[in-house]
Tab-separated table of C-alpha atoms in Angstrom:
chain	number	residue	atom	x	y	z
A	8	UNK	CA	-11.064	-85.223	15.035
A	9	UNK	CA	-9.310	-82.228	13.405
A	10	UNK	CA	-11.433	-80.764	10.336
A	11	UNK	CA	-9.706	-81.987	6.935
A	12	UNK	CA	-7.878	-84.780	9.103
A	13	UNK	CA	-6.311	-87.496	6.198
A	14	UNK	CA	-7.983	-85.527	3.512
A	15	UNK	CA	-5.453	-85.508	0.853
A	16	UNK	CA	-3.557	-82.508	2.562
A	17	UNK	CA	-4.204	-80.763	6.324
A	18	UNK	CA	-3.167	-83.499	8.061
A	19	UNK	CA	-1.605	-82.015	11.442
A	20	UNK	CA	2.125	-82.282	11.278
A	21	UNK	CA	3.117	-81.738	14.688
A	22	UNK	CA	7.247	-79.846	14.248
A	23	UNK	CA	9.512	-80.869	16.762
A	24	UNK	CA	12.805	-78.406	17.119
A	25	UNK	CA	16.073	-79.034	18.359
A	26	UNK	CA	18.740	-77.291	19.270
A	27	UNK	CA	18.996	-78.882	22.198
A	28	UNK	CA	15.983	-76.709	23.565
A	29	UNK	CA	15.817	-73.431	21.007
A	30	UNK	CA	13.169	-71.247	20.270
A	31	UNK	CA	11.267	-73.483	17.578
A	32	UNK	CA	10.693	-70.016	15.771
A	33	UNK	CA	13.351	-70.762	13.724
A	34	UNK	CA	11.735	-74.050	11.967
A	35	UNK	CA	9.280	-70.565	9.974
A	36	UNK	CA	6.867	-72.382	8.232
A	37	UNK	CA	9.330	-75.374	6.735
A	38	UNK	CA	10.017	-73.706	3.505
A	39	UNK	CA	5.687	-73.582	3.598
A	40	UNK	CA	4.714	-76.932	4.208
A	41	UNK	CA	1.831	-74.866	6.258
A	42	UNK	CA	1.004	-74.090	3.548
A	43	UNK	CA	-0.586	-77.506	2.845
A	44	UNK	CA	-0.487	-79.463	6.475
A	45	UNK	CA	-1.633	-77.968	9.549
A	46	UNK	CA	2.234	-77.075	11.523
A	47	UNK	CA	1.324	-77.927	14.972
A	48	UNK	CA	4.866	-76.524	17.010
A	49	UNK	CA	5.109	-76.717	20.636
A	50	UNK	CA	7.267	-75.140	23.204
A	51	UNK	CA	9.983	-77.474	24.534
A	52	UNK	CA	10.131	-77.204	28.668
A	53	UNK	CA	11.968	-74.978	29.618
A	54	UNK	CA	11.718	-72.860	26.122
A	55	UNK	CA	10.117	-69.460	25.181
A	56	UNK	CA	6.739	-69.506	26.827
A	57	UNK	CA	7.041	-73.558	28.311
A	58	UNK	CA	8.467	-73.412	32.167
A	59	UNK	CA	11.057	-75.325	33.019
A	60	UNK	CA	9.400	-78.354	35.236
A	61	UNK	CA	9.864	-78.692	38.797
A	62	UNK	CA	11.956	-81.882	38.252
A	63	UNK	CA	14.762	-81.749	35.994
A	64	UNK	CA	14.185	-85.262	34.194
A	65	UNK	CA	10.517	-84.287	32.887
A	66	UNK	CA	12.794	-81.801	30.739
A	67	UNK	CA	14.760	-84.832	29.187
A	68	UNK	CA	13.799	-85.591	25.565
A	69	UNK	CA	12.773	-89.870	27.009
A	70	UNK	CA	10.285	-87.859	29.900
A	71	UNK	CA	9.249	-85.622	27.008
A	72	UNK	CA	7.278	-88.435	25.165
A	73	UNK	CA	4.946	-88.098	27.217
A	74	UNK	CA	4.025	-84.850	26.402
A	75	UNK	CA	3.547	-85.971	23.092
A	76	UNK	CA	1.947	-88.605	23.938
A	77	UNK	CA	-0.755	-85.922	26.241
A	78	UNK	CA	-0.888	-83.663	23.026
A	79	UNK	CA	-1.445	-86.176	20.692
A	80	UNK	CA	-4.879	-86.969	23.218
A	81	UNK	CA	-5.882	-83.100	23.420
A	82	UNK	CA	-5.934	-83.379	19.799
A	83	UNK	CA	-8.082	-86.159	18.644
A	84	UNK	CA	-6.142	-88.091	16.570
A	85	UNK	CA	-5.454	-91.948	16.669
A	86	UNK	CA	-1.866	-91.352	15.617
A	87	UNK	CA	0.529	-89.076	14.764
A	88	UNK	CA	2.968	-87.388	11.849
A	89	UNK	CA	6.066	-86.591	13.289
A	90	UNK	CA	8.450	-84.313	12.273
A	91	UNK	CA	11.978	-83.475	13.721
A	92	UNK	CA	15.149	-81.473	13.291
A	93	UNK	CA	18.556	-82.545	14.490
A	94	UNK	CA	17.829	-82.417	18.570
A	95	UNK	CA	14.213	-82.696	17.771
A	96	UNK	CA	14.383	-86.032	16.334
A	97	UNK	CA	15.834	-87.594	19.660
A	98	UNK	CA	12.471	-86.797	20.881
A	99	UNK	CA	10.655	-88.149	18.280
A	100	UNK	CA	11.620	-90.994	18.429
A	101	UNK	CA	11.935	-91.153	21.775
A	102	UNK	CA	8.221	-91.238	21.529
A	103	UNK	CA	8.290	-93.865	18.400
A	104	UNK	CA	10.171	-96.562	21.045
A	105	UNK	CA	7.027	-95.615	23.314
A	106	UNK	CA	4.130	-95.114	21.723
A	107	UNK	CA	5.159	-97.393	18.256
A	108	UNK	CA	1.289	-97.589	17.584
A	109	UNK	CA	0.409	-94.492	17.437
A	110	UNK	CA	2.950	-93.268	14.905
A	111	UNK	CA	1.169	-92.696	10.924
A	112	UNK	CA	5.073	-90.941	9.842
A	113	UNK	CA	8.182	-89.898	11.263
A	114	UNK	CA	10.365	-87.571	9.211
A	115	UNK	CA	13.810	-87.559	10.802
A	116	UNK	CA	15.734	-83.704	9.172
A	117	UNK	CA	19.217	-84.278	10.036
A	118	UNK	CA	19.468	-86.718	13.645
A	119	UNK	CA	22.236	-86.956	14.676
A	120	UNK	CA	22.396	-90.755	14.443
A	121	UNK	CA	25.787	-91.803	16.593
A	122	UNK	CA	24.227	-92.867	19.803
A	123	UNK	CA	21.928	-95.160	17.590
A	124	UNK	CA	24.449	-96.923	15.280
A	125	UNK	CA	27.905	-97.922	15.144
A	126	UNK	CA	28.438	-96.618	11.445
A	127	UNK	CA	31.932	-94.447	11.547
A	128	UNK	CA	30.715	-90.716	11.587
A	129	UNK	CA	32.074	-89.421	8.472
A	130	UNK	CA	32.045	-85.471	9.545
A	131	UNK	CA	35.651	-84.868	9.974
A	132	UNK	CA	35.753	-86.024	5.690
A	133	UNK	CA	33.026	-83.875	4.956
A	134	UNK	CA	34.898	-80.333	7.411
A	135	UNK	CA	37.915	-81.639	5.510
A	136	UNK	CA	36.584	-80.234	2.376
A	137	UNK	CA	35.412	-77.243	4.303
A	138	UNK	CA	38.457	-76.472	4.793
A	139	UNK	CA	40.381	-73.060	3.526
A	140	UNK	CA	36.803	-70.299	3.955
A	141	UNK	CA	37.702	-68.421	6.649
A	142	UNK	CA	34.324	-68.527	7.898
A	143	UNK	CA	34.522	-71.871	8.417
A	144	UNK	CA	37.551	-71.983	9.622
A	145	UNK	CA	36.321	-70.285	12.450
A	146	UNK	CA	33.130	-70.708	12.869
A	147	UNK	CA	34.523	-74.832	13.753
A	148	UNK	CA	37.010	-73.869	15.759
A	149	UNK	CA	34.555	-72.304	18.001
A	150	UNK	CA	32.206	-74.892	17.707
A	151	UNK	CA	35.129	-77.726	18.944
A	152	UNK	CA	35.889	-75.371	21.131
A	153	UNK	CA	32.381	-75.152	22.979
A	154	UNK	CA	30.919	-72.216	24.928
A	155	UNK	CA	33.072	-69.759	27.624
A	156	UNK	CA	30.677	-70.564	30.370
A	157	UNK	CA	28.657	-73.465	30.771
A	158	UNK	CA	26.652	-71.805	32.951
A	159	UNK	CA	25.595	-68.255	31.201
A	160	UNK	CA	22.902	-68.499	28.776
A	161	UNK	CA	24.173	-65.186	26.853
A	162	UNK	CA	27.157	-66.653	25.981
A	163	UNK	CA	25.728	-70.624	25.518
A	164	UNK	CA	23.701	-68.407	23.088
A	165	UNK	CA	27.108	-65.897	22.305
A	166	UNK	CA	28.823	-69.667	21.505
A	167	UNK	CA	26.180	-70.812	18.904
A	168	UNK	CA	26.257	-68.016	17.094
A	169	UNK	CA	29.820	-68.308	16.648
A	170	UNK	CA	29.680	-71.767	16.011
A	171	UNK	CA	26.746	-71.269	13.313
A	172	UNK	CA	28.272	-71.161	10.306
A	173	UNK	CA	29.938	-74.346	10.705
A	174	UNK	CA	26.021	-75.749	10.042
A	175	UNK	CA	25.551	-74.333	6.876
A	176	UNK	CA	27.084	-75.593	3.593
A	177	UNK	CA	27.570	-71.842	2.597
A	178	UNK	CA	26.518	-68.924	4.111
A	179	UNK	CA	24.786	-66.584	2.092
A	180	UNK	CA	22.045	-64.035	3.175
A	181	UNK	CA	19.773	-66.628	3.830
A	182	UNK	CA	21.599	-67.890	6.026
A	183	UNK	CA	23.642	-65.431	7.323
A	184	UNK	CA	19.636	-64.315	8.868
A	185	UNK	CA	18.195	-68.052	9.169
A	186	UNK	CA	21.327	-67.799	11.837
A	187	UNK	CA	19.593	-65.497	14.027
A	188	UNK	CA	16.701	-66.231	14.682
A	189	UNK	CA	15.135	-68.779	17.930
A	190	UNK	CA	16.984	-68.235	21.451
A	191	UNK	CA	18.827	-71.576	22.914
A	192	UNK	CA	17.411	-72.081	26.430
A	193	UNK	CA	20.559	-72.813	29.121
A	194	UNK	CA	18.370	-74.723	31.263
A	195	UNK	CA	16.558	-76.530	29.271
A	196	UNK	CA	18.914	-77.958	27.127
A	197	UNK	CA	20.826	-78.994	29.951
A	198	UNK	CA	17.400	-80.406	31.227
A	199	UNK	CA	17.062	-81.957	27.667
A	200	UNK	CA	19.760	-85.113	28.386
A	201	UNK	CA	19.176	-85.492	31.430
A	202	UNK	CA	18.227	-89.397	31.125
A	203	UNK	CA	19.603	-91.840	29.441
A	204	UNK	CA	17.164	-93.791	27.109
A	205	UNK	CA	17.487	-97.488	28.118
A	206	UNK	CA	19.598	-99.461	26.438
A	207	UNK	CA	17.653	-100.994	23.850
A	208	UNK	CA	16.490	-97.656	22.727
A	209	UNK	CA	17.782	-99.369	19.310
A	210	UNK	CA	16.338	-102.056	19.344
A	211	UNK	CA	12.430	-100.774	20.302
A	212	UNK	CA	12.510	-98.340	17.055
A	213	UNK	CA	12.907	-101.689	15.436
A	214	UNK	CA	9.573	-102.121	16.731
A	215	UNK	CA	7.871	-98.915	14.406
A	216	UNK	CA	5.914	-100.371	11.152
A	217	UNK	CA	5.166	-96.951	10.142
A	218	UNK	CA	7.066	-95.096	7.547
A	219	UNK	CA	10.367	-92.909	8.591
A	220	UNK	CA	11.842	-90.514	6.643
A	221	UNK	CA	14.669	-89.550	6.945
A	222	UNK	CA	16.574	-86.080	5.214
A	223	UNK	CA	20.104	-85.849	5.498
A	224	UNK	CA	21.962	-83.396	4.101
A	225	UNK	CA	24.802	-83.931	1.926
A	226	UNK	CA	27.458	-81.364	3.799
A	227	UNK	CA	26.424	-81.609	7.188
A	228	UNK	CA	29.188	-81.077	8.649
A	229	UNK	CA	27.430	-81.357	12.253
A	230	UNK	CA	25.688	-84.841	12.060
A	231	UNK	CA	28.068	-86.640	8.911
A	232	UNK	CA	26.784	-88.283	6.119
A	233	UNK	CA	27.247	-91.891	7.415
A	234	UNK	CA	25.320	-92.599	10.434
A	235	UNK	CA	22.152	-90.618	9.523
A	236	UNK	CA	21.975	-92.987	6.193
A	237	UNK	CA	22.887	-95.321	8.362
A	238	UNK	CA	19.509	-94.761	10.850
A	239	UNK	CA	16.947	-95.343	8.435
A	240	UNK	CA	17.900	-98.601	7.989
A	241	UNK	CA	16.745	-99.702	12.235
A	242	UNK	CA	13.124	-99.105	10.735
A	243	UNK	CA	11.037	-101.716	8.849
A	244	UNK	CA	9.477	-99.088	6.676
A	245	UNK	CA	12.537	-96.339	7.352
A	246	UNK	CA	14.334	-95.096	4.282
A	247	UNK	CA	16.959	-91.904	2.991
A	248	UNK	CA	17.002	-88.638	1.190
A	249	UNK	CA	20.415	-86.556	0.559
A	250	UNK	CA	19.881	-83.376	-0.102
A	251	UNK	CA	23.000	-81.716	-2.068
A	252	UNK	CA	24.258	-78.650	-1.827
A	253	UNK	CA	23.239	-78.292	2.182
A	254	UNK	CA	24.429	-78.672	5.565
A	255	UNK	CA	21.923	-79.258	9.082
A	256	UNK	CA	18.480	-77.246	7.626
A	257	UNK	CA	17.744	-78.206	4.098
A	258	UNK	CA	14.332	-76.416	4.158
A	259	UNK	CA	16.270	-73.204	4.379
A	260	UNK	CA	19.656	-73.904	2.092
A	261	UNK	CA	17.459	-76.112	-0.169
A	262	UNK	CA	13.812	-75.180	-0.254
A	263	UNK	CA	12.740	-76.416	-3.609
A	264	UNK	CA	14.391	-80.086	-2.604
A	265	UNK	CA	13.411	-80.147	1.358
A	266	UNK	CA	9.336	-79.976	-0.200
A	267	UNK	CA	9.424	-82.597	-2.614
A	268	UNK	CA	10.991	-84.681	-0.289
A	269	UNK	CA	8.596	-84.292	2.089
A	270	UNK	CA	5.484	-83.454	0.663
A	271	UNK	CA	6.018	-86.587	-1.674
A	272	UNK	CA	6.781	-88.702	1.954
A	273	UNK	CA	3.322	-86.791	3.783
A	274	UNK	CA	1.174	-87.762	0.480
A	275	UNK	CA	0.033	-90.573	1.629
A	276	UNK	CA	-1.620	-90.168	4.729
């Protein structure tokens, strides 16, 4: 057991970055969450200092759940508190589906949810409200066009930068600074989606009895709002919090509201 585990603060929280396959440096300290809990931020397979696996399938989010389980054992924890952002929530959910009894808390930050729920996306409606903003329009066009070269990592990263303004509710100094952090690994991104999850993935989540928090950005044009809210309903103890004037990165865009929601959720550890 780690020092301070379960004393009302400093419980370890494993934070899983999204991207997919973006260097976790973009998470920062999650608006100071590391001051209250010990943040453990792994570099997923093929990202940063973590090498690509010999088998592509081992780098899939479904298979990397086994890595999270090995991390839990290494840390000497009976159960884990997991926080995933964006594509990182796929890994967090894959772990919860395969090891439901090992989850103490599960926080899903702006998760893509269309692959798990039947709720129609309202992303087009949210996007429509931003029409007429030149920076947003250019970013949206880049997002829809995709990278210029799907086999070139530099082009892949350049595309992410061009599309970045579409991820935020506003494009201020803080957002622009944040968008420049955390490089993407193209090979790792491809491996991340190399294994399709089982067809009963969503049904398995009904067996996750630990408390689950879903944090949605009210203006998240990447995920939409309605499917994200529907995701919380898959869990017996799931609930959703909507952060206003916020896109895909709530700890950057609305740090106080983000911390209020997450701190209250983790308080019972």
